[in-house]
Amino acid sequence: MGAVLDHSQTRWRAVLTTPNLPAVWAGLRSGLGIVVRMDHGRPEDLACVGAELDLPDLPNIDVRLLRAPKLSRFAERLARVLREETLRHLGPAESQHGKR
């Protein structure tokens, strides 16, 4: 996000850096700023903003499922469920490797 804002010559500064998601939500609720995240899992009391803030468009991201060549039946099932749920929430897209 910083590179996108820099490229668009938008002034910004980091006010909270944490790997703790509840801390991110608390920072947003207290008005510290905005965050770039997928909409999935967003608390209902936090608004999803769009063009109304006149921010530059963000680039697309790749979502990948990495796995070992050989998996147990449980791991195969888990990989299938993760793939299905990801496609259900995000929709299919062609990757740079031509696979879905």
PDB file of N, CA and C in Angstrom:
ATOM      1  N   MET A   1       0.824  -1.189   0.000  1.00  0.00           N
ATOM      2  CA  MET A   1       0.000   0.000   0.000  1.00  0.00           C
ATOM      3  C   MET A   1       0.867   1.252   0.000  1.00  0.00           C
ATOM      4  N   GLY A   2       1.940   1.230   0.767  1.00  0.00           N
ATOM      5  CA  GLY A   2       2.819   2.389   0.818  1.00  0.00           C
ATOM      6  C   GLY A   2       3.363   2.776  -0.543  1.00  0.00           C
ATOM      7  N   ALA A   3       3.769   1.785  -1.326  1.00  0.00           N
ATOM      8  CA  ALA A   3       4.303   2.065  -2.665  1.00  0.00           C
ATOM      9  C   ALA A   3       3.235   2.668  -3.568  1.00  0.00           C
ATOM     10  N   VAL A   4       2.010   2.173  -3.451  1.00  0.00           N
ATOM     11  CA  VAL A   4       0.905   2.706  -4.258  1.00  0.00           C
ATOM     12  C   VAL A   4       0.634   4.155  -3.875  1.00  0.00           C
ATOM     13  N   LEU A   5       0.612   4.440  -2.580  1.00  0.00           N
ATOM     14  CA  LEU A   5       0.384   5.817  -2.129  1.00  0.00           C
ATOM     15  C   LEU A   5       1.542   6.730  -2.538  1.00  0.00           C
ATOM     16  N   ASP A   6       2.763   6.237  -2.397  1.00  0.00           N
ATOM     17  CA  ASP A   6       3.921   7.036  -2.823  1.00  0.00           C
ATOM     18  C   ASP A   6       3.843   7.356  -4.309  1.00  0.00           C
ATOM     19  N   HIS A   7       3.531   6.353  -5.113  1.00  0.00           N
ATOM     20  CA  HIS A   7       3.446   6.541  -6.565  1.00  0.00           C
ATOM     21  C   HIS A   7       2.378   7.575  -6.935  1.00  0.00           C
ATOM     22  N   SER A   8       1.287   7.607  -6.180  1.00  0.00           N
ATOM     23  CA  SER A   8       0.215   8.570  -6.468  1.00  0.00           C
ATOM     24  C   SER A   8       0.454   9.911  -5.780  1.00  0.00           C
ATOM     25  N   GLN A   9       1.609  10.031  -5.121  1.00  0.00           N
ATOM     26  CA  GLN A   9       1.980  11.248  -4.397  1.00  0.00           C
ATOM     27  C   GLN A   9       0.967  11.601  -3.311  1.00  0.00           C
ATOM     28  N   THR A  10       0.454  10.574  -2.651  1.00  0.00           N
ATOM     29  CA  THR A  10      -0.464  10.748  -1.525  1.00  0.00           C
ATOM     30  C   THR A  10       0.344  10.692  -0.233  1.00  0.00           C
ATOM     31  N   ARG A  11       0.215  11.689   0.604  1.00  0.00           N
ATOM     32  CA  ARG A  11       0.933  11.708   1.882  1.00  0.00           C
ATOM     33  C   ARG A  11       0.329  10.678   2.818  1.00  0.00           C
ATOM     34  N   TRP A  12       1.203   9.965   3.532  1.00  0.00           N
ATOM     35  CA  TRP A  12       0.743   8.959   4.483  1.00  0.00           C
ATOM     36  C   TRP A  12       1.853   8.697   5.501  1.00  0.00           C
ATOM     37  N   ARG A  13       1.480   8.039   6.593  1.00  0.00           N
ATOM     38  CA  ARG A  13       2.466   7.585   7.572  1.00  0.00           C
ATOM     39  C   ARG A  13       1.897   6.382   8.312  1.00  0.00           C
ATOM     40  N   ALA A  14       2.758   5.480   8.705  1.00  0.00           N
ATOM     41  CA  ALA A  14       2.345   4.308   9.473  1.00  0.00           C
ATOM     42  C   ALA A  14       2.181   4.713  10.932  1.00  0.00           C
ATOM     43  N   VAL A  15       1.043   4.377  11.526  1.00  0.00           N
ATOM     44  CA  VAL A  15       0.819   4.694  12.936  1.00  0.00           C
ATOM     45  C   VAL A  15       0.668   3.443  13.792  1.00  0.00           C
ATOM     46  N   LEU A  16       0.480   2.297  13.157  1.00  0.00           N
ATOM     47  CA  LEU A  16       0.352   1.045  13.909  1.00  0.00           C
ATOM     48  C   LEU A  16       0.882  -0.088  13.044  1.00  0.00           C
ATOM     49  N   THR A  17       1.827  -0.832  13.584  1.00  0.00           N
ATOM     50  CA  THR A  17       2.352  -2.010  12.904  1.00  0.00           C
ATOM     51  C   THR A  17       2.298  -3.157  13.895  1.00  0.00           C
ATOM     52  N   THR A  18       1.499  -4.166  13.588  1.00  0.00           N
ATOM     53  CA  THR A  18       1.343  -5.296  14.498  1.00  0.00           C
ATOM     54  C   THR A  18       0.894  -6.532  13.734  1.00  0.00           C
ATOM     55  N   PRO A  19       1.346  -7.715  14.159  1.00  0.00           N
ATOM     56  CA  PRO A  19       0.833  -8.949  13.565  1.00  0.00           C
ATOM     57  C   PRO A  19      -0.466  -9.401  14.233  1.00  0.00           C
ATOM     58  N   ASN A  20      -0.921  -8.658  15.235  1.00  0.00           N
ATOM     59  CA  ASN A  20      -2.081  -9.034  16.036  1.00  0.00           C
ATOM     60  C   ASN A  20      -3.350  -8.435  15.432  1.00  0.00           C
ATOM     61  N   LEU A  21      -4.188  -9.286  14.828  1.00  0.00           N
ATOM     62  CA  LEU A  21      -5.386  -8.792  14.143  1.00  0.00           C
ATOM     63  C   LEU A  21      -6.352  -8.060  15.070  1.00  0.00           C
ATOM     64  N   PRO A  22      -6.626  -8.549  16.296  1.00  0.00           N
ATOM     65  CA  PRO A  22      -7.491  -7.759  17.184  1.00  0.00           C
ATOM     66  C   PRO A  22      -6.934  -6.358  17.464  1.00  0.00           C
ATOM     67  N   ALA A  23      -5.620  -6.214  17.486  1.00  0.00           N
ATOM     68  CA  ALA A  23      -5.027  -4.886  17.677  1.00  0.00           C
ATOM     69  C   ALA A  23      -5.277  -4.001  16.460  1.00  0.00           C
ATOM     70  N   VAL A  24      -5.254  -4.594  15.267  1.00  0.00           N
ATOM     71  CA  VAL A  24      -5.581  -3.836  14.051  1.00  0.00           C
ATOM     72  C   VAL A  24      -7.016  -3.339  14.130  1.00  0.00           C
ATOM     73  N   TRP A  25      -7.948  -4.242  14.483  1.00  0.00           N
ATOM     74  CA  TRP A  25      -9.359  -3.842  14.591  1.00  0.00           C
ATOM     75  C   TRP A  25      -9.513  -2.727  15.629  1.00  0.00           C
ATOM     76  N   ALA A  26      -8.820  -2.847  16.768  1.00  0.00           N
ATOM     77  CA  ALA A  26      -8.912  -1.816  17.812  1.00  0.00           C
ATOM     78  C   ALA A  26      -8.373  -0.481  17.303  1.00  0.00           C
ATOM     79  N   GLY A  27      -7.278  -0.517  16.562  1.00  0.00           N
ATOM     80  CA  GLY A  27      -6.728   0.714  15.994  1.00  0.00           C
ATOM     81  C   GLY A  27      -7.692   1.385  15.040  1.00  0.00           C
ATOM     82  N   LEU A  28      -8.354   0.581  14.215  1.00  0.00           N
ATOM     83  CA  LEU A  28      -9.345   1.140  13.286  1.00  0.00           C
ATOM     84  C   LEU A  28     -10.522   1.740  14.038  1.00  0.00           C
ATOM     85  N   ARG A  29     -10.996   1.020  15.053  1.00  0.00           N
ATOM     86  CA  ARG A  29     -12.138   1.521  15.836  1.00  0.00           C
ATOM     87  C   ARG A  29     -11.805   2.830  16.551  1.00  0.00           C
ATOM     88  N   SER A  30     -10.542   3.006  16.930  1.00  0.00           N
ATOM     89  CA  SER A  30     -10.160   4.230  17.640  1.00  0.00           C
ATOM     90  C   SER A  30      -9.852   5.383  16.687  1.00  0.00           C
ATOM     91  N   GLY A  31      -9.951   5.122  15.378  1.00  0.00           N
ATOM     92  CA  GLY A  31      -9.768   6.186  14.401  1.00  0.00           C
ATOM     93  C   GLY A  31      -8.325   6.444  14.000  1.00  0.00           C
ATOM     94  N   LEU A  32      -7.432   5.476  14.223  1.00  0.00           N
ATOM     95  CA  LEU A  32      -6.025   5.685  13.867  1.00  0.00           C
ATOM     96  C   LEU A  32      -5.793   5.807  12.373  1.00  0.00           C
ATOM     97  N   GLY A  33      -6.667   5.243  11.563  1.00  0.00           N
ATOM     98  CA  GLY A  33      -6.460   5.339  10.121  1.00  0.00           C
ATOM     99  C   GLY A  33      -7.236   4.289   9.359  1.00  0.00           C
ATOM    100  N   ILE A  34      -6.628   3.802   8.278  1.00  0.00           N
ATOM    101  CA  ILE A  34      -7.258   2.796   7.428  1.00  0.00           C
ATOM    102  C   ILE A  34      -6.280   1.636   7.249  1.00  0.00           C
ATOM    103  N   VAL A  35      -6.793   0.519   6.773  1.00  0.00           N
ATOM    104  CA  VAL A  35      -5.961  -0.663   6.558  1.00  0.00           C
ATOM    105  C   VAL A  35      -6.373  -1.328   5.246  1.00  0.00           C
ATOM    106  N   VAL A  36      -5.432  -1.975   4.610  1.00  0.00           N
ATOM    107  CA  VAL A  36      -5.729  -2.755   3.407  1.00  0.00           C
ATOM    108  C   VAL A  36      -5.835  -4.213   3.824  1.00  0.00           C
ATOM    109  N   ARG A  37      -7.008  -4.775   3.653  1.00  0.00           N
ATOM    110  CA  ARG A  37      -7.253  -6.184   3.976  1.00  0.00           C
ATOM    111  C   ARG A  37      -8.349  -6.697   3.063  1.00  0.00           C
ATOM    112  N   MET A  38      -8.409  -8.023   2.954  1.00  0.00           N
ATOM    113  CA  MET A  38      -9.539  -8.618   2.243  1.00  0.00           C
ATOM    114  C   MET A  38     -10.791  -8.379   3.084  1.00  0.00           C
ATOM    115  N   ASP A  39     -11.935  -8.317   2.447  1.00  0.00           N
ATOM    116  CA  ASP A  39     -13.182  -8.058   3.159  1.00  0.00           C
ATOM    117  C   ASP A  39     -13.611  -9.249   4.012  1.00  0.00           C
ATOM    118  N   HIS A  40     -13.180 -10.445   3.649  1.00  0.00           N
ATOM    119  CA  HIS A  40     -13.558 -11.651   4.387  1.00  0.00           C
ATOM    120  C   HIS A  40     -13.068 -11.559   5.833  1.00  0.00           C
ATOM    121  N   GLY A  41     -13.954 -11.756   6.780  1.00  0.00           N
ATOM    122  CA  GLY A  41     -13.595 -11.721   8.187  1.00  0.00           C
ATOM    123  C   GLY A  41     -13.630 -10.342   8.810  1.00  0.00           C
ATOM    124  N   ARG A  42     -14.021  -9.342   8.034  1.00  0.00           N
ATOM    125  CA  ARG A  42     -14.098  -7.973   8.558  1.00  0.00           C
ATOM    126  C   ARG A  42     -15.230  -7.871   9.566  1.00  0.00           C
ATOM    127  N   PRO A  43     -14.973  -7.327  10.770  1.00  0.00           N
ATOM    128  CA  PRO A  43     -16.060  -7.105  11.727  1.00  0.00           C
ATOM    129  C   PRO A  43     -17.124  -6.187  11.130  1.00  0.00           C
ATOM    130  N   GLU A  44     -18.373  -6.473  11.437  1.00  0.00           N
ATOM    131  CA  GLU A  44     -19.495  -5.722  10.854  1.00  0.00           C
ATOM    132  C   GLU A  44     -19.473  -4.239  11.199  1.00  0.00           C
ATOM    133  N   ASP A  45     -18.872  -3.878  12.336  1.00  0.00           N
ATOM    134  CA  ASP A  45     -18.875  -2.468  12.734  1.00  0.00           C
ATOM    135  C   ASP A  45     -17.790  -1.648  12.029  1.00  0.00           C
ATOM    136  N   LEU A  46     -16.954  -2.289  11.229  1.00  0.00           N
ATOM    137  CA  LEU A  46     -15.929  -1.560  10.476  1.00  0.00           C
ATOM    138  C   LEU A  46     -16.361  -1.444   9.025  1.00  0.00           C
ATOM    139  N   ALA A  47     -16.363  -0.227   8.518  1.00  0.00           N
ATOM    140  CA  ALA A  47     -16.853   0.036   7.163  1.00  0.00           C
ATOM    141  C   ALA A  47     -15.815  -0.342   6.121  1.00  0.00           C
ATOM    142  N   CYS A  48     -16.306  -0.845   5.013  1.00  0.00           N
ATOM    143  CA  CYS A  48     -15.471  -1.111   3.845  1.00  0.00           C
ATOM    144  C   CYS A  48     -15.577   0.126   2.956  1.00  0.00           C
ATOM    145  N   VAL A  49     -14.480   0.858   2.838  1.00  0.00           N
ATOM    146  CA  VAL A  49     -14.512   2.103   2.067  1.00  0.00           C
ATOM    147  C   VAL A  49     -14.009   1.854   0.657  1.00  0.00           C
ATOM    148  N   GLY A  50     -14.457   2.659  -0.233  1.00  0.00           N
ATOM    149  CA  GLY A  50     -14.062   2.525  -1.631  1.00  0.00           C
ATOM    150  C   GLY A  50     -13.661   3.861  -2.195  1.00  0.00           C
ATOM    151  N   ALA A  51     -14.272   4.206  -3.296  1.00  0.00           N
ATOM    152  CA  ALA A  51     -13.910   5.416  -4.039  1.00  0.00           C
ATOM    153  C   ALA A  51     -14.153   6.701  -3.247  1.00  0.00           C
ATOM    154  N   GLU A  52     -14.983   6.642  -2.201  1.00  0.00           N
ATOM    155  CA  GLU A  52     -15.292   7.887  -1.478  1.00  0.00           C
ATOM    156  C   GLU A  52     -14.063   8.520  -0.825  1.00  0.00           C
ATOM    157  N   LEU A  53     -12.995   7.769  -0.627  1.00  0.00           N
ATOM    158  CA  LEU A  53     -11.772   8.344  -0.065  1.00  0.00           C
ATOM    159  C   LEU A  53     -10.795   8.797  -1.143  1.00  0.00           C
ATOM    160  N   ASP A  54     -11.138   8.586  -2.393  1.00  0.00           N
ATOM    161  CA  ASP A  54     -10.315   9.006  -3.528  1.00  0.00           C
ATOM    162  C   ASP A  54      -8.885   8.465  -3.433  1.00  0.00           C
ATOM    163  N   LEU A  55      -8.779   7.197  -3.044  1.00  0.00           N
ATOM    164  CA  LEU A  55      -7.478   6.544  -2.962  1.00  0.00           C
ATOM    165  C   LEU A  55      -7.161   5.854  -4.280  1.00  0.00           C
ATOM    166  N   PRO A  56      -5.890   5.655  -4.581  1.00  0.00           N
ATOM    167  CA  PRO A  56      -5.535   4.957  -5.828  1.00  0.00           C
ATOM    168  C   PRO A  56      -5.937   3.485  -5.759  1.00  0.00           C
ATOM    169  N   ASP A  57      -6.172   2.888  -6.931  1.00  0.00           N
ATOM    170  CA  ASP A  57      -6.493   1.464  -6.993  1.00  0.00           C
ATOM    171  C   ASP A  57      -5.287   0.645  -6.554  1.00  0.00           C
ATOM    172  N   LEU A  58      -5.568  -0.461  -5.884  1.00  0.00           N
ATOM    173  CA  LEU A  58      -4.511  -1.375  -5.472  1.00  0.00           C
ATOM    174  C   LEU A  58      -4.314  -2.449  -6.526  1.00  0.00           C
ATOM    175  N   PRO A  59      -3.115  -2.997  -6.622  1.00  0.00           N
ATOM    176  CA  PRO A  59      -2.896  -4.088  -7.578  1.00  0.00           C
ATOM    177  C   PRO A  59      -3.578  -5.364  -7.096  1.00  0.00           C
ATOM    178  N   ASN A  60      -3.832  -6.285  -8.018  1.00  0.00           N
ATOM    179  CA  ASN A  60      -4.370  -7.592  -7.658  1.00  0.00           C
ATOM    180  C   ASN A  60      -3.306  -8.389  -6.918  1.00  0.00           C
ATOM    181  N   ILE A  61      -3.744  -9.370  -6.146  1.00  0.00           N
ATOM    182  CA  ILE A  61      -2.819 -10.253  -5.446  1.00  0.00           C
ATOM    183  C   ILE A  61      -3.087 -11.693  -5.851  1.00  0.00           C
ATOM    184  N   ASP A  62      -2.068 -12.516  -5.739  1.00  0.00           N
ATOM    185  CA  ASP A  62      -2.221 -13.949  -5.962  1.00  0.00           C
ATOM    186  C   ASP A  62      -2.490 -14.619  -4.626  1.00  0.00           C
ATOM    187  N   VAL A  63      -3.396 -15.567  -4.621  1.00  0.00           N
ATOM    188  CA  VAL A  63      -3.646 -16.403  -3.454  1.00  0.00           C
ATOM    189  C   VAL A  63      -3.266 -17.813  -3.863  1.00  0.00           C
ATOM    190  N   ARG A  64      -2.351 -18.419  -3.131  1.00  0.00           N
ATOM    191  CA  ARG A  64      -1.861 -19.746  -3.505  1.00  0.00           C
ATOM    192  C   ARG A  64      -1.985 -20.711  -2.339  1.00  0.00           C
ATOM    193  N   LEU A  65      -2.268 -21.944  -2.672  1.00  0.00           N
ATOM    194  CA  LEU A  65      -2.279 -23.028  -1.699  1.00  0.00           C
ATOM    195  C   LEU A  65      -1.027 -23.854  -1.955  1.00  0.00           C
ATOM    196  N   LEU A  66      -0.128 -23.874  -0.997  1.00  0.00           N
ATOM    197  CA  LEU A  66       1.111 -24.634  -1.131  1.00  0.00           C
ATOM    198  C   LEU A  66       0.949 -25.955  -0.394  1.00  0.00           C
ATOM    199  N   ARG A  67       1.481 -27.029  -0.987  1.00  0.00           N
ATOM    200  CA  ARG A  67       1.319 -28.345  -0.386  1.00  0.00           C
ATOM    201  C   ARG A  67       2.479 -29.245  -0.762  1.00  0.00           C
ATOM    202  N   ALA A  68       2.633 -30.307   0.006  1.00  0.00           N
ATOM    203  CA  ALA A  68       3.637 -31.327  -0.300  1.00  0.00           C
ATOM    204  C   ALA A  68       3.119 -32.179  -1.454  1.00  0.00           C
ATOM    205  N   PRO A  69       4.020 -32.835  -2.200  1.00  0.00           N
ATOM    206  CA  PRO A  69       3.577 -33.683  -3.317  1.00  0.00           C
ATOM    207  C   PRO A  69       2.659 -34.825  -2.875  1.00  0.00           C
ATOM    208  N   LYS A  70       2.896 -35.348  -1.678  1.00  0.00           N
ATOM    209  CA  LYS A  70       2.079 -36.457  -1.184  1.00  0.00           C
ATOM    210  C   LYS A  70       1.431 -36.042   0.134  1.00  0.00           C
ATOM    211  N   LEU A  71       0.105 -36.182   0.214  1.00  0.00           N
ATOM    212  CA  LEU A  71      -0.635 -35.783   1.407  1.00  0.00           C
ATOM    213  C   LEU A  71      -1.444 -36.951   1.955  1.00  0.00           C
ATOM    214  N   SER A  72      -1.727 -36.881   3.249  1.00  0.00           N
ATOM    215  CA  SER A  72      -2.641 -37.852   3.854  1.00  0.00           C
ATOM    216  C   SER A  72      -4.051 -37.579   3.337  1.00  0.00           C
ATOM    217  N   ARG A  73      -4.964 -38.507   3.564  1.00  0.00           N
ATOM    218  CA  ARG A  73      -6.359 -38.295   3.130  1.00  0.00           C
ATOM    219  C   ARG A  73      -6.936 -37.050   3.796  1.00  0.00           C
ATOM    220  N   PHE A  74      -6.634 -36.864   5.076  1.00  0.00           N
ATOM    221  CA  PHE A  74      -7.131 -35.689   5.787  1.00  0.00           C
ATOM    222  C   PHE A  74      -6.604 -34.406   5.146  1.00  0.00           C
ATOM    223  N   ALA A  75      -5.297 -34.374   4.866  1.00  0.00           N
ATOM    224  CA  ALA A  75      -4.698 -33.177   4.265  1.00  0.00           C
ATOM    225  C   ALA A  75      -5.246 -32.927   2.863  1.00  0.00           C
ATOM    226  N   GLU A  76      -5.492 -33.996   2.095  1.00  0.00           N
ATOM    227  CA  GLU A  76      -6.110 -33.850   0.762  1.00  0.00           C
ATOM    228  C   GLU A  76      -7.485 -33.210   0.893  1.00  0.00           C
ATOM    229  N   ARG A  77      -8.271 -33.701   1.849  1.00  0.00           N
ATOM    230  CA  ARG A  77      -9.621 -33.164   2.068  1.00  0.00           C
ATOM    231  C   ARG A  77      -9.543 -31.698   2.504  1.00  0.00           C
ATOM    232  N   LEU A  78      -8.632 -31.394   3.419  1.00  0.00           N
ATOM    233  CA  LEU A  78      -8.466 -30.021   3.886  1.00  0.00           C
ATOM    234  C   LEU A  78      -8.076 -29.101   2.729  1.00  0.00           C
ATOM    235  N   ALA A  79      -7.153 -29.540   1.887  1.00  0.00           N
ATOM    236  CA  ALA A  79      -6.746 -28.740   0.727  1.00  0.00           C
ATOM    237  C   ALA A  79      -7.925 -28.502  -0.203  1.00  0.00           C
ATOM    238  N   ARG A  80      -8.756 -29.517  -0.420  1.00  0.00           N
ATOM    239  CA  ARG A  80      -9.924 -29.374  -1.289  1.00  0.00           C
ATOM    240  C   ARG A  80     -10.916 -28.366  -0.700  1.00  0.00           C
ATOM    241  N   VAL A  81     -11.173 -28.471   0.611  1.00  0.00           N
ATOM    242  CA  VAL A  81     -12.106 -27.543   1.266  1.00  0.00           C
ATOM    243  C   VAL A  81     -11.563 -26.112   1.216  1.00  0.00           C
ATOM    244  N   LEU A  82     -10.280 -25.934   1.484  1.00  0.00           N
ATOM    245  CA  LEU A  82      -9.685 -24.595   1.420  1.00  0.00           C
ATOM    246  C   LEU A  82      -9.810 -24.001   0.025  1.00  0.00           C
ATOM    247  N   ARG A  83      -9.549 -24.814  -0.980  1.00  0.00           N
ATOM    248  CA  ARG A  83      -9.660 -24.341  -2.365  1.00  0.00           C
ATOM    249  C   ARG A  83     -11.103 -23.960  -2.693  1.00  0.00           C
ATOM    250  N   GLU A  84     -12.058 -24.831  -2.334  1.00  0.00           N
ATOM    251  CA  GLU A  84     -13.468 -24.564  -2.626  1.00  0.00           C
ATOM    252  C   GLU A  84     -13.948 -23.298  -1.932  1.00  0.00           C
ATOM    253  N   GLU A  85     -13.596 -23.137  -0.667  1.00  0.00           N
ATOM    254  CA  GLU A  85     -14.038 -21.955   0.081  1.00  0.00           C
ATOM    255  C   GLU A  85     -13.382 -20.679  -0.451  1.00  0.00           C
ATOM    256  N   THR A  86     -12.124 -20.774  -0.827  1.00  0.00           N
ATOM    257  CA  THR A  86     -11.450 -19.610  -1.406  1.00  0.00           C
ATOM    258  C   THR A  86     -12.117 -19.204  -2.710  1.00  0.00           C
ATOM    259  N   LEU A  87     -12.404 -20.183  -3.561  1.00  0.00           N
ATOM    260  CA  LEU A  87     -13.084 -19.878  -4.827  1.00  0.00           C
ATOM    261  C   LEU A  87     -14.481 -19.324  -4.585  1.00  0.00           C
ATOM    262  N   ARG A  88     -15.156 -19.838  -3.565  1.00  0.00           N
ATOM    263  CA  ARG A  88     -16.507 -19.357  -3.258  1.00  0.00           C
ATOM    264  C   ARG A  88     -16.470 -17.888  -2.824  1.00  0.00           C
ATOM    265  N   HIS A  89     -15.473 -17.516  -2.044  1.00  0.00           N
ATOM    266  CA  HIS A  89     -15.389 -16.135  -1.542  1.00  0.00           C
ATOM    267  C   HIS A  89     -14.753 -15.177  -2.538  1.00  0.00           C
ATOM    268  N   LEU A  90     -13.750 -15.642  -3.262  1.00  0.00           N
ATOM    269  CA  LEU A  90     -13.007 -14.746  -4.149  1.00  0.00           C
ATOM    270  C   LEU A  90     -13.347 -14.914  -5.614  1.00  0.00           C
ATOM    271  N   GLY A  91     -13.866 -16.072  -5.992  1.00  0.00           N
ATOM    272  CA  GLY A  91     -14.147 -16.351  -7.389  1.00  0.00           C
ATOM    273  C   GLY A  91     -12.904 -16.838  -8.103  1.00  0.00           C
ATOM    274  N   PRO A  92     -13.100 -17.562  -9.197  1.00  0.00           N
ATOM    275  CA  PRO A  92     -11.947 -18.088  -9.939  1.00  0.00           C
ATOM    276  C   PRO A  92     -11.238 -16.984 -10.714  1.00  0.00           C
ATOM    277  N   ALA A  93      -9.970 -17.164 -10.905  1.00  0.00           N
ATOM    278  CA  ALA A  93      -9.182 -16.226 -11.715  1.00  0.00           C
ATOM    279  C   ALA A  93      -8.028 -16.994 -12.330  1.00  0.00           C
ATOM    280  N   GLU A  94      -7.645 -16.582 -13.508  1.00  0.00           N
ATOM    281  CA  GLU A  94      -6.501 -17.212 -14.165  1.00  0.00           C
ATOM    282  C   GLU A  94      -5.219 -16.748 -13.483  1.00  0.00           C
ATOM    283  N   SER A  95      -4.358 -17.674 -13.166  1.00  0.00           N
ATOM    284  CA  SER A  95      -3.074 -17.302 -12.588  1.00  0.00           C
ATOM    285  C   SER A  95      -2.065 -17.083 -13.704  1.00  0.00           C
ATOM    286  N   GLN A  96      -0.898 -16.626 -13.343  1.00  0.00           N
ATOM    287  CA  GLN A  96       0.136 -16.418 -14.346  1.00  0.00           C
ATOM    288  C   GLN A  96       0.636 -17.739 -14.907  1.00  0.00           C
ATOM    289  N   HIS A  97       0.280 -18.859 -14.268  1.00  0.00           N
ATOM    290  CA  HIS A  97       0.666 -20.180 -14.750  1.00  0.00           C
ATOM    291  C   HIS A  97      -0.444 -20.820 -15.569  1.00  0.00           C
ATOM    292  N   GLY A  98      -1.559 -20.109 -15.753  1.00  0.00           N
ATOM    293  CA  GLY A  98      -2.660 -20.617 -16.563  1.00  0.00           C
ATOM    294  C   GLY A  98      -3.549 -21.617 -15.862  1.00  0.00           C
ATOM    295  N   LYS A  99      -3.392 -21.773 -14.546  1.00  0.00           N
ATOM    296  CA  LYS A  99      -4.221 -22.716 -13.792  1.00  0.00           C
ATOM    297  C   LYS A  99      -5.198 -21.947 -12.931  1.00  0.00           C
ATOM    298  N   ARG A 100      -6.260 -22.608 -12.538  1.00  0.00           N
ATOM    299  CA  ARG A 100      -7.222 -21.992 -11.630  1.00  0.00           C
ATOM    300  C   ARG A 100      -7.002 -22.481 -10.236  1.00  0.00           C
TER     301      ARG A 100
END
